[in-house]
Amino acid sequence: MYLRCQNRKKDGKSHRYWSVVESRRVRGGRVVQRRVLYLGEINDSQQAAWRKSLEVFDAREQRMVPMRLFPEDRPVLAGEIAAIQVRLHEMQLQRARPWGNCWLGCELWRQLGLDGFWQEALGQGREAVAWDKVLELLVVNRLIEPGSEFRVHRHWFDQSGMDALLDVDFAVAAKDRLYRCLDRIGEHRDALFRHLRQRWEDLFHPDFEVLLYDLTSTYVEGEAEQNPKAKYGYSRDNRPDCKQVVLAVVVTRQGLPLAYETMPGNTSDKTTLDTFVKKIEGLYGKARRVWLMDRGIPTEKILAEIRESKQDIYYLVGTPRARVGKYEKEWIDLPWHKVRDSVEVKLFPKDGELYVLAKSEGRQAKETAMRRKRLARLLRALRAMRRSAPKRDQLLLRIGAAKKDAGRAYGFVKIQLPKVDQEVTRETFTFTVDKTKLKVFESRDGHYLLRTNLTAEDPAVLWDLYVQLVQIEGAFKCLKSDLGIRPIHHQLEHRVEAHILVAFLAYSLSVTLKLRLQEHAAGLTPRAVLDKLAGIQMLDVVLPTTDGRHLVMPRYTEPDADQALLLHQLRLTLPPQPPPRIYAPSPKAEVPLKM
């Protein structure tokens, strides 16, 4: 990279505009230049009317002062006090770091009004750095590159553009400050839920009458096992060896989160619904709401209480597959009603509820193919065992491994094992597929049995509502994969709660970006957009002055064509370049360290 000067005549006066450019070799051996940074005019005219002032932060005086820049080969007018000369030939580019993705995270934070909410909630004390900025740093880090608070302190802050965006120095990422911030935010959780609900309504006008409710778990490691809520239980993370906490979440049908609750890791799904219904009513008042849930969450007792109550509470819940066969006499002779191109339903009332049997042709083909694939792999493994003729004990171990890999497909194979004193041969070790049982199960593939107390609803509407459960599954996937909520290492219970709250805030930013993309740039994911905008880098342009000081000009690089198109589609405009800073003659002590 190098400096390039562009001369321009304006009203008879000469002006020089400076840019940082890089050379690139293209086909045919030609070399082209691409402008990376635009530095603007460094004064060349001797007329005060054409001299350009910059607002520069004086680190010694701790205030903004207007200054005029002159290259060292141009004299400064007599009597020009607010002027400095810079040594252009000694310019350095330092601390190249991602900036565009951090800026987008901060922009989403402002769109949700979280800056004002947390400023009011956390207050402004005598601290050198406002607590709301510390929290914004933690949440944006969780959105972009999730890691521990120590990693934010040790690596990420210095390697990101958050210093320029928050207008703070490294004090915001002090290790103790990050942990102390976690100690302050938990008490404001319910107020945050109400604030976000209002922002969702202002931005997206969502439907709050249909709520999706589900539970997941996230495991803990290390000293976090001392947390009172960390218990062994049913692990959705396939980590039964680890203690965990259970997370119950309510989202709208668009995926917007309304509330969550952290529970002990051994909490049974069936014991949570009643408490959560009362919590939502306490936060947002009583209203007509439809609760969408997967099977296993509500008990028969709770559903009966909902039906018998006089409140406007409705539910649509899945049922275990076994009930499809149990109620076969009820629906076998009923006609199918087509509600979608590949979806048909049958309706039948029973015990004050409406049962909806739905059949999806696409899902039926997929489930059948998945089962046959597992079954074929199991049969190949069994044939290989019979050919190799291992010892009986070794055979049992290999069958156990094959059973784990085959899952439920193992139940369709009848296996005859050799007796204790017998060798493994084709006669003593046989296996066959139970075709009758397999045919029955394949006939029920792609079938879903739903139950509801919305007895007057259109079956097409009921099916559309149920498939919205994919939104809460997407929320769990985002929290665990993109936002790195697991594993949890905090020992103190209130910091575990704060860790989950930070992840909840990061998910709120992510889902806001997702809905913006659906409106303006369908097909892109939030992660893809963040990765793309990370290419907009922040550089510190360091210009030594003739009086021994250093002028540091933070500048973000110009967006390329793809980035500019993305910003245009999202209707976003990049902010002005950050103000320059001038440091005292001892740059080693005051100029930001290069990492």
Short mmCIF file of N, CA and C in Angstrom, two decimals, residues 125-283:
data_model
loop_
_atom_site.label_atom_id
_atom_site.label_comp_id
_atom_site.label_asym_id
_atom_site.label_seq_id
_atom_site.Cartn_x
_atom_site.Cartn_y
_atom_site.Cartn_z
N GLY A 125 -22.91 6.01 36.92
CA GLY A 125 -22.24 6.33 38.18
C GLY A 125 -20.93 7.04 37.95
N ARG A 126 -19.99 6.82 38.84
CA ARG A 126 -18.68 7.46 38.74
C ARG A 126 -17.69 6.61 37.96
N GLU A 127 -18.15 5.52 37.36
CA GLU A 127 -17.25 4.64 36.62
C GLU A 127 -16.69 5.35 35.39
N ALA A 128 -15.46 4.95 35.03
CA ALA A 128 -14.81 5.54 33.86
C ALA A 128 -15.52 5.14 32.57
N VAL A 129 -16.11 3.96 32.56
CA VAL A 129 -16.81 3.45 31.37
C VAL A 129 -18.24 3.10 31.77
N ALA A 130 -19.21 3.56 30.98
CA ALA A 130 -20.61 3.28 31.28
C ALA A 130 -20.88 1.78 31.17
N TRP A 131 -21.71 1.28 32.08
CA TRP A 131 -21.99 -0.16 32.11
C TRP A 131 -22.74 -0.62 30.86
N ASP A 132 -23.55 0.26 30.27
CA ASP A 132 -24.28 -0.16 29.07
C ASP A 132 -23.33 -0.43 27.92
N LYS A 133 -22.20 0.27 27.85
CA LYS A 133 -21.21 0.01 26.80
C LYS A 133 -20.49 -1.32 27.04
N VAL A 134 -20.25 -1.65 28.30
CA VAL A 134 -19.64 -2.94 28.61
C VAL A 134 -20.58 -4.07 28.17
N LEU A 135 -21.86 -3.93 28.47
CA LEU A 135 -22.83 -4.95 28.07
C LEU A 135 -22.94 -5.03 26.55
N GLU A 136 -22.95 -3.90 25.87
CA GLU A 136 -23.01 -3.91 24.41
C GLU A 136 -21.81 -4.65 23.83
N LEU A 137 -20.64 -4.46 24.42
CA LEU A 137 -19.45 -5.19 23.97
C LEU A 137 -19.64 -6.69 24.12
N LEU A 138 -20.17 -7.14 25.26
CA LEU A 138 -20.38 -8.57 25.49
C LEU A 138 -21.40 -9.16 24.51
N VAL A 139 -22.47 -8.42 24.25
CA VAL A 139 -23.53 -8.95 23.39
C VAL A 139 -23.06 -9.01 21.93
N VAL A 140 -22.38 -7.97 21.46
CA VAL A 140 -21.89 -7.97 20.07
C VAL A 140 -20.85 -9.07 19.88
N ASN A 141 -20.01 -9.29 20.88
CA ASN A 141 -19.06 -10.40 20.81
C ASN A 141 -19.80 -11.73 20.72
N ARG A 142 -20.85 -11.91 21.52
CA ARG A 142 -21.63 -13.15 21.48
C ARG A 142 -22.28 -13.34 20.12
N LEU A 143 -22.68 -12.25 19.47
CA LEU A 143 -23.30 -12.34 18.15
C LEU A 143 -22.29 -12.71 17.07
N ILE A 144 -21.08 -12.16 17.14
CA ILE A 144 -20.12 -12.28 16.05
C ILE A 144 -19.17 -13.46 16.26
N GLU A 145 -18.52 -13.50 17.40
CA GLU A 145 -17.49 -14.51 17.65
C GLU A 145 -17.56 -14.91 19.12
N PRO A 146 -18.56 -15.71 19.49
CA PRO A 146 -18.80 -15.99 20.90
C PRO A 146 -17.61 -16.63 21.59
N GLY A 147 -17.34 -16.13 22.79
CA GLY A 147 -16.26 -16.66 23.59
C GLY A 147 -16.44 -16.22 25.04
N SER A 148 -15.51 -16.60 25.86
CA SER A 148 -15.60 -16.26 27.28
C SER A 148 -15.28 -14.79 27.50
N GLU A 149 -15.62 -14.30 28.69
CA GLU A 149 -15.29 -12.93 29.04
C GLU A 149 -13.77 -12.72 29.05
N PHE A 150 -13.03 -13.74 29.48
CA PHE A 150 -11.58 -13.60 29.49
C PHE A 150 -11.03 -13.49 28.08
N ARG A 151 -11.63 -14.19 27.14
CA ARG A 151 -11.17 -14.09 25.75
C ARG A 151 -11.46 -12.71 25.18
N VAL A 152 -12.63 -12.13 25.54
CA VAL A 152 -12.92 -10.75 25.13
C VAL A 152 -11.85 -9.82 25.66
N HIS A 153 -11.49 -10.01 26.91
CA HIS A 153 -10.47 -9.18 27.56
C HIS A 153 -9.09 -9.40 26.93
N ARG A 154 -8.75 -10.65 26.69
CA ARG A 154 -7.37 -10.97 26.28
C ARG A 154 -7.13 -10.78 24.78
N HIS A 155 -8.13 -11.06 23.95
CA HIS A 155 -7.90 -11.07 22.51
C HIS A 155 -8.89 -10.22 21.72
N TRP A 156 -10.20 -10.50 21.89
CA TRP A 156 -11.16 -10.05 20.89
C TRP A 156 -11.30 -8.54 20.82
N PHE A 157 -11.32 -7.85 21.95
CA PHE A 157 -11.53 -6.41 21.90
C PHE A 157 -10.46 -5.72 21.07
N ASP A 158 -9.20 -6.07 21.28
CA ASP A 158 -8.12 -5.43 20.53
C ASP A 158 -8.14 -5.82 19.06
N GLN A 159 -8.77 -6.94 18.73
CA GLN A 159 -8.78 -7.41 17.35
C GLN A 159 -10.10 -7.10 16.66
N SER A 160 -10.87 -6.17 17.21
CA SER A 160 -12.14 -5.76 16.61
C SER A 160 -12.19 -4.24 16.55
N GLY A 161 -13.21 -3.73 15.87
CA GLY A 161 -13.38 -2.29 15.76
C GLY A 161 -14.29 -1.70 16.82
N MET A 162 -14.49 -2.41 17.93
CA MET A 162 -15.42 -1.93 18.95
C MET A 162 -14.91 -0.68 19.67
N ASP A 163 -13.59 -0.48 19.72
CA ASP A 163 -13.08 0.72 20.39
C ASP A 163 -13.56 1.99 19.70
N ALA A 164 -13.53 1.99 18.36
CA ALA A 164 -14.00 3.16 17.63
C ALA A 164 -15.51 3.29 17.68
N LEU A 165 -16.23 2.17 17.69
CA LEU A 165 -17.68 2.22 17.69
C LEU A 165 -18.24 2.66 19.03
N LEU A 166 -17.61 2.23 20.12
CA LEU A 166 -18.07 2.61 21.46
C LEU A 166 -17.39 3.88 21.96
N ASP A 167 -16.37 4.33 21.22
CA ASP A 167 -15.61 5.53 21.61
C ASP A 167 -15.04 5.36 23.01
N VAL A 168 -14.40 4.21 23.22
CA VAL A 168 -13.79 3.91 24.51
C VAL A 168 -12.42 3.29 24.26
N ASP A 169 -11.62 3.21 25.31
CA ASP A 169 -10.34 2.54 25.21
C ASP A 169 -10.45 1.16 25.85
N PHE A 170 -9.27 0.56 26.13
CA PHE A 170 -9.25 -0.81 26.61
C PHE A 170 -9.92 -0.98 27.97
N ALA A 171 -10.17 0.12 28.68
CA ALA A 171 -10.80 0.01 30.00
C ALA A 171 -12.15 -0.70 29.93
N VAL A 172 -12.86 -0.60 28.80
CA VAL A 172 -14.17 -1.25 28.69
C VAL A 172 -14.05 -2.76 28.73
N ALA A 173 -12.88 -3.31 28.36
CA ALA A 173 -12.69 -4.76 28.30
C ALA A 173 -11.85 -5.27 29.45
N ALA A 174 -11.68 -4.48 30.51
CA ALA A 174 -10.96 -4.97 31.68
C ALA A 174 -11.68 -6.20 32.23
N LYS A 175 -10.92 -7.20 32.61
CA LYS A 175 -11.51 -8.49 32.99
C LYS A 175 -12.53 -8.35 34.12
N ASP A 176 -12.16 -7.68 35.19
CA ASP A 176 -13.07 -7.54 36.32
C ASP A 176 -14.31 -6.73 35.94
N ARG A 177 -14.14 -5.76 35.03
CA ARG A 177 -15.29 -4.94 34.63
C ARG A 177 -16.31 -5.79 33.88
N LEU A 178 -15.84 -6.72 33.05
CA LEU A 178 -16.75 -7.59 32.30
C LEU A 178 -17.56 -8.47 33.25
N TYR A 179 -16.91 -9.04 34.24
CA TYR A 179 -17.62 -9.91 35.18
C TYR A 179 -18.55 -9.10 36.08
N ARG A 180 -18.14 -7.91 36.47
CA ARG A 180 -19.00 -7.07 37.31
C ARG A 180 -20.24 -6.63 36.55
N CYS A 181 -20.10 -6.49 35.24
CA CYS A 181 -21.27 -6.14 34.43
C CYS A 181 -22.31 -7.26 34.49
N LEU A 182 -21.84 -8.52 34.45
CA LEU A 182 -22.76 -9.64 34.55
C LEU A 182 -23.52 -9.63 35.87
N ASP A 183 -22.89 -9.12 36.92
CA ASP A 183 -23.54 -9.09 38.22
C ASP A 183 -24.69 -8.09 38.30
N ARG A 184 -24.77 -7.16 37.32
CA ARG A 184 -25.72 -6.06 37.42
C ARG A 184 -26.97 -6.21 36.54
N ILE A 185 -26.98 -7.16 35.62
CA ILE A 185 -28.03 -7.13 34.59
C ILE A 185 -29.21 -8.05 34.89
N GLY A 186 -29.04 -9.06 35.74
CA GLY A 186 -30.09 -10.06 35.91
C GLY A 186 -31.40 -9.50 36.43
N GLU A 187 -31.34 -8.51 37.31
CA GLU A 187 -32.56 -7.99 37.92
C GLU A 187 -33.46 -7.24 36.94
N HIS A 188 -32.94 -6.90 35.77
CA HIS A 188 -33.71 -6.13 34.79
C HIS A 188 -34.32 -7.01 33.70
N ARG A 189 -34.33 -8.32 33.91
CA ARG A 189 -34.76 -9.23 32.85
C ARG A 189 -36.22 -9.04 32.46
N ASP A 190 -37.12 -8.99 33.42
CA ASP A 190 -38.54 -8.86 33.09
C ASP A 190 -38.83 -7.52 32.42
N ALA A 191 -38.17 -6.46 32.87
CA ALA A 191 -38.35 -5.16 32.21
C ALA A 191 -37.85 -5.22 30.77
N LEU A 192 -36.78 -5.97 30.55
CA LEU A 192 -36.26 -6.14 29.19
C LEU A 192 -37.28 -6.85 28.31
N PHE A 193 -37.94 -7.89 28.83
CA PHE A 193 -38.95 -8.60 28.05
C PHE A 193 -40.04 -7.63 27.58
N ARG A 194 -40.51 -6.77 28.47
CA ARG A 194 -41.57 -5.82 28.09
C ARG A 194 -41.06 -4.80 27.07
N HIS A 195 -39.83 -4.36 27.24
CA HIS A 195 -39.26 -3.41 26.28
C HIS A 195 -39.15 -4.03 24.89
N LEU A 196 -38.64 -5.26 24.82
CA LEU A 196 -38.47 -5.90 23.52
C LEU A 196 -39.81 -6.17 22.85
N ARG A 197 -40.81 -6.54 23.65
CA ARG A 197 -42.13 -6.77 23.05
C ARG A 197 -42.63 -5.52 22.34
N GLN A 198 -42.44 -4.37 22.96
CA GLN A 198 -42.87 -3.12 22.34
C GLN A 198 -42.06 -2.82 21.08
N ARG A 199 -40.76 -3.11 21.11
CA ARG A 199 -39.94 -2.87 19.93
C ARG A 199 -40.32 -3.82 18.80
N TRP A 200 -40.60 -5.10 19.13
CA TRP A 200 -41.05 -6.04 18.09
C TRP A 200 -42.32 -5.50 17.42
N GLU A 201 -43.24 -4.99 18.25
CA GLU A 201 -44.50 -4.49 17.70
C GLU A 201 -44.26 -3.28 16.80
N ASP A 202 -43.36 -2.39 17.18
CA ASP A 202 -43.09 -1.20 16.38
C ASP A 202 -42.39 -1.55 15.06
N LEU A 203 -41.49 -2.55 15.10
CA LEU A 203 -40.67 -2.84 13.92
C LEU A 203 -41.33 -3.82 12.96
N PHE A 204 -41.98 -4.87 13.50
CA PHE A 204 -42.42 -5.97 12.64
C PHE A 204 -43.91 -6.28 12.74
N HIS A 205 -44.63 -5.67 13.65
CA HIS A 205 -46.07 -5.91 13.83
C HIS A 205 -46.39 -7.41 13.89
N PRO A 206 -45.75 -8.15 14.81
CA PRO A 206 -45.95 -9.60 14.84
C PRO A 206 -47.29 -9.98 15.46
N ASP A 207 -47.60 -11.27 15.33
CA ASP A 207 -48.81 -11.83 15.93
C ASP A 207 -48.46 -12.37 17.31
N PHE A 208 -49.00 -11.72 18.36
CA PHE A 208 -48.73 -12.16 19.72
C PHE A 208 -49.79 -13.12 20.25
N GLU A 209 -50.76 -13.48 19.40
CA GLU A 209 -51.81 -14.39 19.86
C GLU A 209 -51.37 -15.85 19.80
N VAL A 210 -50.38 -16.15 18.95
CA VAL A 210 -49.89 -17.51 18.80
C VAL A 210 -48.48 -17.56 19.36
N LEU A 211 -48.28 -18.35 20.41
CA LEU A 211 -47.00 -18.45 21.08
C LEU A 211 -46.47 -19.87 20.99
N LEU A 212 -45.19 -20.01 20.71
CA LEU A 212 -44.53 -21.31 20.62
C LEU A 212 -43.73 -21.53 21.89
N TYR A 213 -43.91 -22.69 22.49
CA TYR A 213 -43.25 -22.99 23.77
C TYR A 213 -42.52 -24.32 23.67
N ASP A 214 -41.26 -24.31 24.09
CA ASP A 214 -40.49 -25.55 24.08
C ASP A 214 -39.33 -25.41 25.06
N LEU A 215 -38.67 -26.53 25.33
CA LEU A 215 -37.57 -26.56 26.26
C LEU A 215 -36.35 -27.18 25.60
N THR A 216 -35.19 -26.77 26.05
CA THR A 216 -33.94 -27.40 25.65
C THR A 216 -33.03 -27.42 26.86
N SER A 217 -31.87 -28.00 26.69
CA SER A 217 -30.90 -28.06 27.80
C SER A 217 -29.55 -27.61 27.28
N THR A 218 -28.73 -27.11 28.18
CA THR A 218 -27.36 -26.75 27.85
C THR A 218 -26.47 -27.20 29.00
N TYR A 219 -25.39 -27.88 28.65
CA TYR A 219 -24.59 -28.51 29.69
C TYR A 219 -23.53 -27.56 30.24
N VAL A 220 -23.03 -27.90 31.41
CA VAL A 220 -22.04 -27.08 32.10
C VAL A 220 -20.77 -27.92 32.28
N GLU A 221 -19.65 -27.21 32.47
CA GLU A 221 -18.37 -27.88 32.68
C GLU A 221 -17.58 -27.15 33.75
N GLY A 222 -16.62 -27.86 34.34
CA GLY A 222 -15.72 -27.24 35.30
C GLY A 222 -16.43 -26.84 36.58
N GLU A 223 -16.08 -25.64 37.08
CA GLU A 223 -16.63 -25.17 38.34
C GLU A 223 -18.12 -24.86 38.25
N ALA A 224 -18.63 -24.77 37.04
CA ALA A 224 -20.07 -24.52 36.88
C ALA A 224 -20.91 -25.66 37.44
N GLU A 225 -20.33 -26.84 37.62
CA GLU A 225 -21.07 -27.96 38.19
C GLU A 225 -21.48 -27.70 39.63
N GLN A 226 -20.87 -26.70 40.29
CA GLN A 226 -21.24 -26.36 41.66
C GLN A 226 -22.51 -25.50 41.72
N ASN A 227 -22.97 -25.05 40.57
CA ASN A 227 -24.19 -24.25 40.50
C ASN A 227 -25.36 -25.09 41.02
N PRO A 228 -26.19 -24.53 41.92
CA PRO A 228 -27.32 -25.31 42.45
C PRO A 228 -28.28 -25.82 41.38
N LYS A 229 -28.40 -25.11 40.26
CA LYS A 229 -29.31 -25.55 39.21
C LYS A 229 -28.69 -26.60 38.29
N ALA A 230 -27.40 -26.82 38.39
CA ALA A 230 -26.73 -27.80 37.53
C ALA A 230 -27.03 -29.21 38.06
N LYS A 231 -27.81 -29.95 37.28
CA LYS A 231 -28.21 -31.30 37.68
C LYS A 231 -28.08 -32.24 36.48
N TYR A 232 -27.98 -33.52 36.78
CA TYR A 232 -28.04 -34.52 35.71
C TYR A 232 -29.49 -34.71 35.30
N GLY A 233 -29.73 -34.81 33.99
CA GLY A 233 -31.09 -34.99 33.48
C GLY A 233 -31.05 -35.40 32.03
N TYR A 234 -32.23 -35.40 31.42
CA TYR A 234 -32.33 -35.76 29.99
C TYR A 234 -31.63 -34.69 29.16
N SER A 235 -30.57 -35.08 28.45
CA SER A 235 -29.74 -34.13 27.72
C SER A 235 -30.14 -34.06 26.26
N ARG A 236 -30.55 -32.88 25.80
CA ARG A 236 -30.81 -32.68 24.37
C ARG A 236 -29.51 -32.47 23.60
N ASP A 237 -28.39 -32.33 24.31
CA ASP A 237 -27.09 -32.13 23.67
C ASP A 237 -26.31 -33.43 23.51
N ASN A 238 -26.96 -34.56 23.85
CA ASN A 238 -26.28 -35.86 23.82
C ASN A 238 -25.04 -35.87 24.70
N ARG A 239 -25.15 -35.19 25.86
CA ARG A 239 -24.07 -35.19 26.84
C ARG A 239 -24.62 -35.62 28.20
N PRO A 240 -25.06 -36.86 28.32
CA PRO A 240 -25.59 -37.32 29.62
C PRO A 240 -24.52 -37.39 30.69
N ASP A 241 -23.25 -37.31 30.30
CA ASP A 241 -22.16 -37.36 31.28
C ASP A 241 -21.96 -36.03 31.99
N CYS A 242 -22.61 -34.96 31.51
CA CYS A 242 -22.43 -33.62 32.08
C CYS A 242 -23.69 -33.15 32.80
N LYS A 243 -23.48 -32.38 33.84
CA LYS A 243 -24.61 -31.70 34.45
C LYS A 243 -25.12 -30.62 33.49
N GLN A 244 -26.35 -30.17 33.71
CA GLN A 244 -26.95 -29.25 32.77
C GLN A 244 -27.96 -28.36 33.48
N VAL A 245 -28.40 -27.33 32.75
CA VAL A 245 -29.56 -26.54 33.15
C VAL A 245 -30.57 -26.62 32.01
N VAL A 246 -31.84 -26.46 32.34
CA VAL A 246 -32.92 -26.52 31.35
C VAL A 246 -33.36 -25.09 31.04
N LEU A 247 -33.58 -24.83 29.76
CA LEU A 247 -33.98 -23.51 29.29
C LEU A 247 -35.33 -23.61 28.61
N ALA A 248 -36.33 -22.92 29.16
CA ALA A 248 -37.67 -22.87 28.56
C ALA A 248 -37.83 -21.53 27.87
N VAL A 249 -38.30 -21.55 26.63
CA VAL A 249 -38.35 -20.34 25.81
C VAL A 249 -39.73 -20.20 25.17
N VAL A 250 -40.21 -18.97 25.08
CA VAL A 250 -41.44 -18.64 24.36
C VAL A 250 -41.08 -17.68 23.24
N VAL A 251 -41.49 -18.01 22.00
CA VAL A 251 -41.26 -17.13 20.86
C VAL A 251 -42.58 -16.98 20.10
N THR A 252 -42.65 -15.95 19.28
CA THR A 252 -43.80 -15.77 18.39
C THR A 252 -43.63 -16.65 17.17
N ARG A 253 -44.64 -16.71 16.32
CA ARG A 253 -44.56 -17.55 15.13
C ARG A 253 -43.53 -17.03 14.14
N GLN A 254 -43.06 -15.75 14.29
CA GLN A 254 -41.99 -15.23 13.45
C GLN A 254 -40.61 -15.54 14.03
N GLY A 255 -40.57 -16.13 15.24
CA GLY A 255 -39.30 -16.44 15.87
C GLY A 255 -38.81 -15.39 16.83
N LEU A 256 -39.62 -14.36 17.11
CA LEU A 256 -39.22 -13.29 18.02
C LEU A 256 -39.35 -13.77 19.46
N PRO A 257 -38.29 -13.69 20.27
CA PRO A 257 -38.35 -14.20 21.64
C PRO A 257 -39.10 -13.24 22.56
N LEU A 258 -39.97 -13.78 23.39
CA LEU A 258 -40.72 -12.98 24.34
C LEU A 258 -40.26 -13.16 25.78
N ALA A 259 -39.84 -14.37 26.14
CA ALA A 259 -39.41 -14.62 27.51
C ALA A 259 -38.71 -15.97 27.55
N TYR A 260 -37.96 -16.15 28.61
CA TYR A 260 -37.32 -17.45 28.86
C TYR A 260 -37.21 -17.64 30.36
N GLU A 261 -36.93 -18.87 30.75
CA GLU A 261 -36.76 -19.19 32.15
C GLU A 261 -35.69 -20.27 32.26
N THR A 262 -34.79 -20.11 33.23
CA THR A 262 -33.75 -21.11 33.48
C THR A 262 -34.18 -21.98 34.65
N MET A 263 -34.09 -23.29 34.47
CA MET A 263 -34.58 -24.24 35.47
C MET A 263 -33.49 -25.28 35.77
N PRO A 264 -33.63 -25.99 36.90
CA PRO A 264 -32.67 -27.06 37.21
C PRO A 264 -32.60 -28.10 36.10
N GLY A 265 -31.44 -28.72 35.97
CA GLY A 265 -31.22 -29.65 34.87
C GLY A 265 -32.04 -30.91 34.91
N ASN A 266 -32.63 -31.24 36.06
CA ASN A 266 -33.46 -32.45 36.16
C ASN A 266 -34.95 -32.12 36.09
N THR A 267 -35.29 -30.92 35.64
CA THR A 267 -36.70 -30.53 35.55
C THR A 267 -37.41 -31.35 34.48
N SER A 268 -38.57 -31.86 34.80
CA SER A 268 -39.38 -32.59 33.84
C SER A 268 -40.18 -31.61 32.98
N ASP A 269 -40.24 -31.88 31.69
CA ASP A 269 -40.97 -31.00 30.78
C ASP A 269 -42.41 -30.80 31.22
N LYS A 270 -43.01 -31.83 31.78
CA LYS A 270 -44.43 -31.79 32.10
C LYS A 270 -44.77 -30.87 33.26
N THR A 271 -43.75 -30.45 34.00
CA THR A 271 -44.01 -29.63 35.18
C THR A 271 -43.83 -28.13 34.92
N THR A 272 -43.57 -27.73 33.68
CA THR A 272 -43.18 -26.35 33.42
C THR A 272 -44.28 -25.49 32.82
N LEU A 273 -45.22 -26.08 32.13
CA LEU A 273 -46.17 -25.29 31.34
C LEU A 273 -47.03 -24.38 32.20
N ASP A 274 -47.59 -24.91 33.27
CA ASP A 274 -48.50 -24.11 34.09
C ASP A 274 -47.80 -22.86 34.63
N THR A 275 -46.57 -23.02 35.10
CA THR A 275 -45.81 -21.89 35.62
C THR A 275 -45.54 -20.86 34.53
N PHE A 276 -45.22 -21.33 33.35
CA PHE A 276 -44.87 -20.40 32.28
C PHE A 276 -46.09 -19.65 31.75
N VAL A 277 -47.24 -20.30 31.70
CA VAL A 277 -48.46 -19.60 31.28
C VAL A 277 -48.75 -18.45 32.24
N LYS A 278 -48.60 -18.70 33.54
CA LYS A 278 -48.83 -17.64 34.52
C LYS A 278 -47.78 -16.53 34.40
N LYS A 279 -46.55 -16.89 34.05
CA LYS A 279 -45.50 -15.88 33.89
C LYS A 279 -45.82 -14.95 32.73
N ILE A 280 -46.24 -15.51 31.61
CA ILE A 280 -46.57 -14.69 30.44
C ILE A 280 -47.76 -13.79 30.75
N GLU A 281 -48.75 -14.31 31.46
CA GLU A 281 -49.89 -13.48 31.83
C GLU A 281 -49.48 -12.36 32.78
N GLY A 282 -48.52 -12.65 33.68
CA GLY A 282 -48.04 -11.62 34.59
C GLY A 282 -47.27 -10.52 33.88
N LEU A 283 -46.53 -10.90 32.83
CA LEU A 283 -45.74 -9.92 32.09
C LEU A 283 -46.59 -9.09 31.14
#
